[in-house]
Short mmCIF file of C-alpha atoms in Angstrom, two decimals:
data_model
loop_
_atom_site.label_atom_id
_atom_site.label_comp_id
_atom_site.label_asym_id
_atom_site.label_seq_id
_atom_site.Cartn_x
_atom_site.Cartn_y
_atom_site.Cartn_z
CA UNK A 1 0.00 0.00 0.00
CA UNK A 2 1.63 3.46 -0.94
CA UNK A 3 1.90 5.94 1.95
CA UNK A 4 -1.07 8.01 -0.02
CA UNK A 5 -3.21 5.27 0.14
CA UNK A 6 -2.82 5.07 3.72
CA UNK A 7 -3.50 8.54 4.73
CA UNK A 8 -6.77 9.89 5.56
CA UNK A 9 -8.91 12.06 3.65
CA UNK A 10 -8.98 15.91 3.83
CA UNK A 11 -11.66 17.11 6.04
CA UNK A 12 -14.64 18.97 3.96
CA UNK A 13 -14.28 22.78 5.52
CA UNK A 14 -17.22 23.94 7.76
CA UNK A 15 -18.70 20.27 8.22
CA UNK A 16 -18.86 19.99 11.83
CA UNK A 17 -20.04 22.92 12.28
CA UNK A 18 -23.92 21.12 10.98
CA UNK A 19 -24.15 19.17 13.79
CA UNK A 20 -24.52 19.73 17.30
CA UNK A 21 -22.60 16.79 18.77
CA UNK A 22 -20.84 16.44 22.48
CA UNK A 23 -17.42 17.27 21.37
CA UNK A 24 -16.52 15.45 24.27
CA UNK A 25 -17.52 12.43 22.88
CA UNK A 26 -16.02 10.56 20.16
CA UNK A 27 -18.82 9.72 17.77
CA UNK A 28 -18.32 6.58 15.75
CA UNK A 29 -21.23 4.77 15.12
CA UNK A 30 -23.18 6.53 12.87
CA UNK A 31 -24.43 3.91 11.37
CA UNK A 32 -26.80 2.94 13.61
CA UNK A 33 -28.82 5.95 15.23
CA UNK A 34 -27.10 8.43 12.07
CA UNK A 35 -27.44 12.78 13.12
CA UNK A 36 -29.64 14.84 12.44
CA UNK A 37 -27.61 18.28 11.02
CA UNK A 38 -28.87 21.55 12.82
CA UNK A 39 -30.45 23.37 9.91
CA UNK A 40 -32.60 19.90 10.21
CA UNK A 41 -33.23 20.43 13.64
CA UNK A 42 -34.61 23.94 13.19
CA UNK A 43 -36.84 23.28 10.24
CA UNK A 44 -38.43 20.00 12.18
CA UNK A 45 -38.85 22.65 15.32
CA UNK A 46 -40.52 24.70 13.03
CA UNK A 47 -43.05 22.34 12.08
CA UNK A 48 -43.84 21.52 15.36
CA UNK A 49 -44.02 25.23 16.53
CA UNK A 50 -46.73 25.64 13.26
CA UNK A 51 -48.34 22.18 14.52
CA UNK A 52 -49.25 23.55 18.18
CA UNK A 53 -49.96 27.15 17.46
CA UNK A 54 -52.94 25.44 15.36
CA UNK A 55 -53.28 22.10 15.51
CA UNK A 56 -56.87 21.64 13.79
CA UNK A 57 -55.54 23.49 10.92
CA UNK A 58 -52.13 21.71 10.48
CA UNK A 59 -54.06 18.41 10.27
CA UNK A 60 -57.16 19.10 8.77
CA UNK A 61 -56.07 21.46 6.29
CA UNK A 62 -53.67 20.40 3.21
CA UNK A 63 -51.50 18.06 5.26
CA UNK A 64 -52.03 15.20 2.82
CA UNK A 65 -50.75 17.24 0.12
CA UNK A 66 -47.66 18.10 2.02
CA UNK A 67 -46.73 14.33 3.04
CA UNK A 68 -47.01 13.57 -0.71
CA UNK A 69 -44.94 16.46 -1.45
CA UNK A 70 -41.96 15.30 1.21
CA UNK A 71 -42.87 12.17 -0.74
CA UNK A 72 -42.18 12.59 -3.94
CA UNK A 73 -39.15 14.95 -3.20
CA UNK A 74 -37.44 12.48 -1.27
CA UNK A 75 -38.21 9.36 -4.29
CA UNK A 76 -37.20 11.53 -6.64
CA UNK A 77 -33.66 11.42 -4.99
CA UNK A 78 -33.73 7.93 -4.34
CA UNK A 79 -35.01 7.18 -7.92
CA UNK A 80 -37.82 5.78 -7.30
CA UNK A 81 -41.69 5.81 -8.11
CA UNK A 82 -43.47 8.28 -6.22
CA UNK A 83 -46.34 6.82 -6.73
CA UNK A 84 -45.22 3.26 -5.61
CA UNK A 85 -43.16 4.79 -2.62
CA UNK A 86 -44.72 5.21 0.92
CA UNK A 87 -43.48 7.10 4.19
CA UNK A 88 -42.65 4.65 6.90
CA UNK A 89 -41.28 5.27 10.39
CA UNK A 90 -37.82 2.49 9.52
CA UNK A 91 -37.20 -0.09 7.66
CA UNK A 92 -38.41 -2.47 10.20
CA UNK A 93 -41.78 -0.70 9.76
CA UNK A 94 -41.65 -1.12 6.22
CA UNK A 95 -40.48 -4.84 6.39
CA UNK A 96 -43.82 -5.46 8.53
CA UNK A 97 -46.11 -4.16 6.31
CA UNK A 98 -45.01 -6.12 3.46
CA UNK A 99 -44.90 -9.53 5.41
CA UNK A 100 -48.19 -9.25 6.78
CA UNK A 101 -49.41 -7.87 2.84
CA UNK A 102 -48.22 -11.27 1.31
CA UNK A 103 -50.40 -13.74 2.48
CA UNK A 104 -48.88 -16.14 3.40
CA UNK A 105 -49.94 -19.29 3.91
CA UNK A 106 -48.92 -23.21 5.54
CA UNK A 107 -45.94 -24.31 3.86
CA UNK A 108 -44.57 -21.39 2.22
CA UNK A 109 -40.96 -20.47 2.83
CA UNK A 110 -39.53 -17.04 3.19
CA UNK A 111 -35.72 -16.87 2.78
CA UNK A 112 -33.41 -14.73 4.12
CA UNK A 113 -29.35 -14.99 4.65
CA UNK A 114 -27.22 -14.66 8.11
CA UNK A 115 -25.91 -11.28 7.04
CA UNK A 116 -30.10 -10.09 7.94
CA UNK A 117 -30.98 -7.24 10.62
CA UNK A 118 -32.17 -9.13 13.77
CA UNK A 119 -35.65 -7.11 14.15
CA UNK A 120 -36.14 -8.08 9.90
CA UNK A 121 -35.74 -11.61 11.29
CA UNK A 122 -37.87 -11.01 14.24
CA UNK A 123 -40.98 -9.57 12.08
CA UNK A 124 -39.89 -12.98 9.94
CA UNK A 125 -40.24 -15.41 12.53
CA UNK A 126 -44.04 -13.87 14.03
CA UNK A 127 -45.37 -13.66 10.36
CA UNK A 128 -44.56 -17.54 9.76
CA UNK A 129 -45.97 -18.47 13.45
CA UNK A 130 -49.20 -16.37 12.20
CA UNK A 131 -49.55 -17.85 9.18
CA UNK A 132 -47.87 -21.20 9.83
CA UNK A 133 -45.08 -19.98 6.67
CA UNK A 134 -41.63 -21.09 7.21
CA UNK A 135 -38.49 -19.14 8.01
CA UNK A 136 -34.91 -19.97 5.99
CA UNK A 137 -31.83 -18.98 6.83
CA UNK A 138 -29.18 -19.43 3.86
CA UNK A 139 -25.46 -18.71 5.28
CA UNK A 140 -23.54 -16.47 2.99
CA UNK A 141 -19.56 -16.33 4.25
CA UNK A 142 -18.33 -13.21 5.16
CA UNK A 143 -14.97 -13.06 2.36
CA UNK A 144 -17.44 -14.53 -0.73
CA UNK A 145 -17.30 -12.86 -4.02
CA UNK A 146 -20.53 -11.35 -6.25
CA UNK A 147 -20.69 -14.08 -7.91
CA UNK A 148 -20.31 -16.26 -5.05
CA UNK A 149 -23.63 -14.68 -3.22
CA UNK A 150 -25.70 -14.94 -6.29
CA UNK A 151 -24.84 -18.74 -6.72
CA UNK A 152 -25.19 -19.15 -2.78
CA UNK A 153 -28.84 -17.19 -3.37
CA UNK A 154 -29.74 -18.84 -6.92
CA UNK A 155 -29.17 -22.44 -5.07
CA UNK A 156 -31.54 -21.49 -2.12
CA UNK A 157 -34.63 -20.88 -3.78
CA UNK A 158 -37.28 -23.23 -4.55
CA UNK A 159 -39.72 -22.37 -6.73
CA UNK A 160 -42.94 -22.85 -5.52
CA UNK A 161 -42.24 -22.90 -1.94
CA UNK A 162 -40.00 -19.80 -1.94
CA UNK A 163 -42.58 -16.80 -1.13
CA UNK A 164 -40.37 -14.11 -0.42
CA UNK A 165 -36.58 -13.57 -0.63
CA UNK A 166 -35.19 -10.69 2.04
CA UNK A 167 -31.28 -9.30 1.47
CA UNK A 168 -29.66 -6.51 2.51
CA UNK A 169 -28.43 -3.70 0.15
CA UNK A 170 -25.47 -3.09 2.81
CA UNK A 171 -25.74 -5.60 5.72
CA UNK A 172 -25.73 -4.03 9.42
CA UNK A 173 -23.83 -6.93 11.34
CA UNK A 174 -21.09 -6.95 8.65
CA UNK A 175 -21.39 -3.60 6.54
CA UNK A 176 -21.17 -5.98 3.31
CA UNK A 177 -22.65 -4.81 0.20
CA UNK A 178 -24.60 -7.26 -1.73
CA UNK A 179 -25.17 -7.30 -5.47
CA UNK A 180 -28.79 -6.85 -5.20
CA UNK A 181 -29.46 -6.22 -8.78
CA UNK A 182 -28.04 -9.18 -9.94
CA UNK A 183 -29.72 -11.83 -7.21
CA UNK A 184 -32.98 -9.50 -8.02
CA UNK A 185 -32.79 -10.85 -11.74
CA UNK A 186 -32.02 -14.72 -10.17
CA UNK A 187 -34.77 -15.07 -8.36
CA UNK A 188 -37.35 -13.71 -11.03
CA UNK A 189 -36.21 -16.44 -13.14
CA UNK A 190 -37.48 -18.26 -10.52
CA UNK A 191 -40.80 -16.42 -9.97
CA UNK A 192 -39.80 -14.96 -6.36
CA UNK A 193 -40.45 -11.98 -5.19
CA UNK A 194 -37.56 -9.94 -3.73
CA UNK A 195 -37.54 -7.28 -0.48
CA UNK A 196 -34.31 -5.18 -0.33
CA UNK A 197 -33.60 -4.27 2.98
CA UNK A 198 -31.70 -0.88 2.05
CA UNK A 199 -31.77 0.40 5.90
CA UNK A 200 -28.22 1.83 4.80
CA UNK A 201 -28.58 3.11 1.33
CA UNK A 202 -30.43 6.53 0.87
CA UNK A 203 -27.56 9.50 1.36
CA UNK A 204 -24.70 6.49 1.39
CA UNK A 205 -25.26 4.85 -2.30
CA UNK A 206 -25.74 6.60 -5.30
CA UNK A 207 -29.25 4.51 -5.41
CA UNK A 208 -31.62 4.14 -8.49
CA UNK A 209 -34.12 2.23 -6.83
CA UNK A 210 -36.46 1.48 -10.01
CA UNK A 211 -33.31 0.19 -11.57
CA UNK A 212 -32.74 -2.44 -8.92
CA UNK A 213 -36.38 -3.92 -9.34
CA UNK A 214 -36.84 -5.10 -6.40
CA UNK A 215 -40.77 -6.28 -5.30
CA UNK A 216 -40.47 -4.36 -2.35
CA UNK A 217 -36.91 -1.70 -1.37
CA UNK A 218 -37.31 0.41 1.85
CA UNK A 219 -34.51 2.57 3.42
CA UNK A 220 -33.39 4.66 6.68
CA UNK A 221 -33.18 8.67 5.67
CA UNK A 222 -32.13 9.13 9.26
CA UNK A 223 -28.83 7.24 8.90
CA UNK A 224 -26.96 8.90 5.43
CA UNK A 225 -29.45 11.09 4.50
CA UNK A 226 -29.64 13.43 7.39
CA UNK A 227 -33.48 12.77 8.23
CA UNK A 228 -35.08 13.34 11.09
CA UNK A 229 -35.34 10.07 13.30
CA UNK A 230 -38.47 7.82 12.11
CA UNK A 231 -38.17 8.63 8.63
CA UNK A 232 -38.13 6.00 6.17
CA UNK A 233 -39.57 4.82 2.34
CA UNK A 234 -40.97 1.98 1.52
CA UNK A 235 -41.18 1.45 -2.41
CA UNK A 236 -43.77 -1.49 -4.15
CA UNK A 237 -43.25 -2.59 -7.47
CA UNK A 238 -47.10 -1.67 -9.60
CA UNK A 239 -48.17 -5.40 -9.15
CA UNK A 240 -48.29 -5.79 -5.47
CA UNK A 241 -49.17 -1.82 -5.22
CA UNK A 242 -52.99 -3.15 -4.64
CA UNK A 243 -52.08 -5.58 -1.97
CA UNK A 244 -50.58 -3.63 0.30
CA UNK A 245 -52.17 -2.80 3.41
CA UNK A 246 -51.46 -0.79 6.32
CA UNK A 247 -49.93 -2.13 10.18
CA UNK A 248 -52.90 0.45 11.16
CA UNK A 249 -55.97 1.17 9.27
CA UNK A 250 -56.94 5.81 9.43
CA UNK A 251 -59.37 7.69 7.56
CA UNK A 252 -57.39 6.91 4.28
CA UNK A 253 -57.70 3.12 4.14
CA UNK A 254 -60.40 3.67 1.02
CA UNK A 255 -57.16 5.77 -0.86
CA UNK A 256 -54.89 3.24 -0.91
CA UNK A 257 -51.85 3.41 -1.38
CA UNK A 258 -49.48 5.24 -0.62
CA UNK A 259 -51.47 7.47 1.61
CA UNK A 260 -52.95 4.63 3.46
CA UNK A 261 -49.57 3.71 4.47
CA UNK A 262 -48.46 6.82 5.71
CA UNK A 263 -51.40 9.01 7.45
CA UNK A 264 -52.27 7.77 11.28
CA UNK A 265 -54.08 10.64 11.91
CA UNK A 266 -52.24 12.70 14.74
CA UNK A 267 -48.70 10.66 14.16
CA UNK A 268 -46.29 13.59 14.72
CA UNK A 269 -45.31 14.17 10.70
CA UNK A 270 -42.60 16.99 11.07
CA UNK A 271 -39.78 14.56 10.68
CA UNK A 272 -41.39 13.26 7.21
CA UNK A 273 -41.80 17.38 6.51
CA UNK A 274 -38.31 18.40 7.16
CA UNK A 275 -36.63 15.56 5.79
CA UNK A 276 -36.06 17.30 2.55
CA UNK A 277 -34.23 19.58 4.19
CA UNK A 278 -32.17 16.70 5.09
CA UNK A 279 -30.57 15.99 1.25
CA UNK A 280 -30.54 19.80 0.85
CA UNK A 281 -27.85 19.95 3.52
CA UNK A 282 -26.55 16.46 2.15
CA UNK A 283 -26.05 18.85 -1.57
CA UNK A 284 -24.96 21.57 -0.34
CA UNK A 285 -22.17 19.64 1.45
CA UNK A 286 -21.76 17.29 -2.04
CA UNK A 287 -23.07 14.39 -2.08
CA UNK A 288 -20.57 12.74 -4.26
CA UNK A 289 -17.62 14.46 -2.25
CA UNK A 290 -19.34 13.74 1.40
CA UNK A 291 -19.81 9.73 0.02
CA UNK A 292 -16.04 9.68 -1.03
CA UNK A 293 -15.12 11.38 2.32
CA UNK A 294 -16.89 8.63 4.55
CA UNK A 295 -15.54 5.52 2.57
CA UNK A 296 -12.08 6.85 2.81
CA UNK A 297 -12.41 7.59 6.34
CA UNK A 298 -14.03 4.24 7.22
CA UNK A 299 -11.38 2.08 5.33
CA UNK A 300 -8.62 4.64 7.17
CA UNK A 301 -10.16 3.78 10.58
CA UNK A 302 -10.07 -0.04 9.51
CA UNK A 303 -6.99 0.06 8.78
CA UNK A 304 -5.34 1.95 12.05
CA UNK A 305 -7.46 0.09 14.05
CA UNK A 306 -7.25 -3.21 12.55
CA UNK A 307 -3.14 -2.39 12.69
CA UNK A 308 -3.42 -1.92 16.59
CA UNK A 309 -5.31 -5.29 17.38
CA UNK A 310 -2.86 -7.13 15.92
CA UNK A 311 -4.91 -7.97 12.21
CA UNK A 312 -3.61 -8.02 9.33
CA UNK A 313 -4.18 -7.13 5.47
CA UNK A 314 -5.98 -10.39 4.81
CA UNK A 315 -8.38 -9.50 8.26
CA UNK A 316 -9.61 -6.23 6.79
CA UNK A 317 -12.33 -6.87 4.67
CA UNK A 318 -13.45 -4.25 2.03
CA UNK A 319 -17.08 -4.38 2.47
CA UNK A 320 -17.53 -3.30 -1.86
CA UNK A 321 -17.85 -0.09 -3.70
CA UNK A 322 -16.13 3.21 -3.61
CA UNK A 323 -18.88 4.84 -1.02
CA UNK A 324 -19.70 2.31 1.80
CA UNK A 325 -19.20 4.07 4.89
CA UNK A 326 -18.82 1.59 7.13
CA UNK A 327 -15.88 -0.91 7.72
CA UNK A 328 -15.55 -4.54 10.00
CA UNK A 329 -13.14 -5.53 12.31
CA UNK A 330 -12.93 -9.05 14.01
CA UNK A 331 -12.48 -8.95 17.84
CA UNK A 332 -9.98 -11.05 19.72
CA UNK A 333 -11.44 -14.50 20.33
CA UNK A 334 -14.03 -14.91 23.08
CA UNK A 335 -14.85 -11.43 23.06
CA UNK A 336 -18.06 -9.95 22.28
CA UNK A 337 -19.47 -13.07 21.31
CA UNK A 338 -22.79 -13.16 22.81
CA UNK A 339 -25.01 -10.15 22.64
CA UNK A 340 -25.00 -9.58 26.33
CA UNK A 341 -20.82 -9.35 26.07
CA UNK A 342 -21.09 -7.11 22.89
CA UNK A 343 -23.64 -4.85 24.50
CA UNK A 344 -21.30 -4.85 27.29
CA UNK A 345 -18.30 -4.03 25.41
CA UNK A 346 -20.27 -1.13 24.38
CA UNK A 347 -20.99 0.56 27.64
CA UNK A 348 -17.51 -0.35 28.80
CA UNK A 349 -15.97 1.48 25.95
CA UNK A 350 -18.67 4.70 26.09
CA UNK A 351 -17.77 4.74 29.66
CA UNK A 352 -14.00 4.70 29.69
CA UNK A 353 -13.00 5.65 26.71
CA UNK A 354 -15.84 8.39 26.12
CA UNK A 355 -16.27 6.96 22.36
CA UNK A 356 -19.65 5.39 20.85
CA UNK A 357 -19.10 2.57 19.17
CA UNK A 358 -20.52 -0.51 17.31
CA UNK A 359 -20.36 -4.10 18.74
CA UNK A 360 -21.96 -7.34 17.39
CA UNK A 361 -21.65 -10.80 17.70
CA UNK A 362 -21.87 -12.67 14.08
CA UNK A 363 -21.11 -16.16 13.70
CA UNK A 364 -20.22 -16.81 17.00
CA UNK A 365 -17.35 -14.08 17.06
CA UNK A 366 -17.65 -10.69 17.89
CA UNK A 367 -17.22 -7.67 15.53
CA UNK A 368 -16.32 -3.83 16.00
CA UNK A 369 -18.03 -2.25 13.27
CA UNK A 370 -17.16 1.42 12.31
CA UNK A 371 -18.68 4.43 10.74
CA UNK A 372 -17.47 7.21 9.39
CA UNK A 373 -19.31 10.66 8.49
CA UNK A 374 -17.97 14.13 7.97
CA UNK A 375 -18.31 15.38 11.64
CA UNK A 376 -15.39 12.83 12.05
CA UNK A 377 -11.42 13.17 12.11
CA UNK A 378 -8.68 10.83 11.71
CA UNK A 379 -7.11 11.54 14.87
CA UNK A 380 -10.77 9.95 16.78
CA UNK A 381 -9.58 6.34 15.10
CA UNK A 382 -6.10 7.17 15.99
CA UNK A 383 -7.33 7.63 19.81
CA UNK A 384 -9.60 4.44 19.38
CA UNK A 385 -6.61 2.94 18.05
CA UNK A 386 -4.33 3.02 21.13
CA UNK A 387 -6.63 2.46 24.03
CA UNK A 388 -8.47 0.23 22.43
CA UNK A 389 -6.21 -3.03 22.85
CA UNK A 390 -5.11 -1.96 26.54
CA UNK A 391 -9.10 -1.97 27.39
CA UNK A 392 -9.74 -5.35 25.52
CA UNK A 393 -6.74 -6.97 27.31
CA UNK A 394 -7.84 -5.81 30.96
#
């Protein structure tokens, strides 16, 4: 590796200055909860302010309009369907509402791999006790190739049986990309339909969702996208558009959807409203220069890291593509194994080392996972880097 591809990249000028972080903690798990930038924060506290200084009016009077404004602004970006693509509170959310829209029935099969967010699996497992379906687990290992998946994927399906295939755009245990577009065109040979879990994706990936053609995609705008908390889009190819129904039925069940989707009459909707104001900050930063930021920054962090524990070139796996934001580390043995020891490892390390972190158990092994976004510096890895062993070894 040349001593430029080692270094990390230049900070983008002003960029902390959009968030209102502790700067006495060291932030590096964006991945999971993401930050909302201030200029967010003020438009959201806006809506509210408008919300209570009239409530009757705010709900009674154009506020459909305005969700399907948000709406299409934010598919638009995503490139996707407006008209297929509904506002959901997360992807979990959105996962539910197409399990419980399938119908399934005894014997079916719904197939998902081990790289799968453990509430997706969750939602999985009480829609096939409902309907008496079956849950399928296909393991995919961590190092295999594009091709590799797609075979692993093309050999798990069985027609007939095989309801519903779940994968992840970018997994959240192991921050892998998957080639979604290509194991979306498998299983149609096969007849299956296909639910992208793309928590990760909006404001990370330079996503077309149409493109993909996935059945079902839905996404986090509050991780990458610098949403408001709760904001999320769930997007449903025209031929299950029909068949969707709601997790709660409102005043706009006889709509459809969208709309019936998203309106619960007095949900708070200023996150959905202000999210636009979300990819206007993600612009006016650059999108394409904020995504080559984070990537560089994650695989820097990886790599000072993964130096200090001891790992080395062959341990530090590039997750795929140019703008993934997120990087894997293996722990030591024996540590952070169990979800009780990783959520442990956690605390320990917010506590003593004043940094937030992400730790997981996968496979029986535990894994550090780490973000990167532009409120972050190379010298916060650096930190992580030397206390980091000393605290693992106590």
């Amino acid at each position: 590796m040349s001593d430029a591809a080692s270094l990390p990249p230049e900070p983008i000028p002003g960029a902390r200055l959009f968030f209102s972080l502790d700067p006495a903690v060291t932030h590096l798990n964006h991945g999971s909860f993401g930050t909302v930038p201030v200029t967010v924060q003020r438009a959201q506290q806006r809506l509210r302010d408008e919300t209570e200084t009239n409530p009757q009016r705010f709900y009674t009077v154009g506020l459909t309009d305005r969700i399907a404004h948000a709406r299409r602004y934010l598919a638009t970006f995503l490139g996707a369907d407006p008209e297929g693509t509904a506002l959901v509170g997360n992807a979990t959310a959105g996962a539910a509402v197409v399990l419980q829209s399938l119908g399934l029935e005894s014997g079916d099969e719904v197939l998902s791999t081990d790289h799968g967010y453990g509430a997706v699996a969750f939602a999985v497992e009480r829609e096939c006790r409902r309907t008496g379906a079956v849950p399928r687990t296909v393991p995919v290992p961590l190092a295999s190739s594009d091709e590799e998946i797609v075979e692993i994927i093309r050999t798990g399906l069985r027609p007939g049986r095989t309801k519903l295939l779940i994968v992840d755009q970018i997994t959240s245990p192991t921050a892998r990309l998957f080639p979604v577009e290509a194991i979306v065109a498998v299983a149609r040979e096969f007849g299956v339909p296909v639910f992208v879990d793309a928590a990760h994706a909006p404001g990370m990936l330079p996503v077309e969702v149409d493109r993909i053609g996935a059945d079902f995609w839905v996404g986090n705008l509050h991780k990458w996208a610098y949403a408001p908390r709760g904001t999320a889009v769930l997007v449903v190819a025209p031929r299950w558009r029909a068949r969707i129904e709601p997790l709660v039925v409102s005043w706009e069940q006889p709509t459809g959807f969208p709309l019936n989707v998203e309106y619960q009459a007095t949900l708070d909707y200023s996150g959905w409203l202000a999210a636009p104001v979300g990819i206007f900050t993600l612009r006016n930063l650059g999108v394409d220069r904020v995504r080559a930021h984070n990537a560089a920054l994650a695989a820097y962090g990886q790599r000072v890291v993964g130096a200090a524990l001891g790992l080395g070139p062959a341990d530090l796996l590039d997750p795929g593509g140019p703008t993934v934001s997120m990087r894997l580390l293996p722990l030591p043995d024996g540590v952070a194994a169990t979800f009780p020891d990783a959520l442990a490892l956690r605390q320990r390390v917010a506590e003593t080392l004043n940094a937030d972190i992400f730790v997981t158990p996968w496979n029986d092994r535990g894994w550090l996972r780490l973000s990167a976004q532009v409120y972050n510096r190379a010298e916060e890895y650096d930190r992580l880097a030397e206390s980091l062993p000393g605290l693992l070894a106590a």
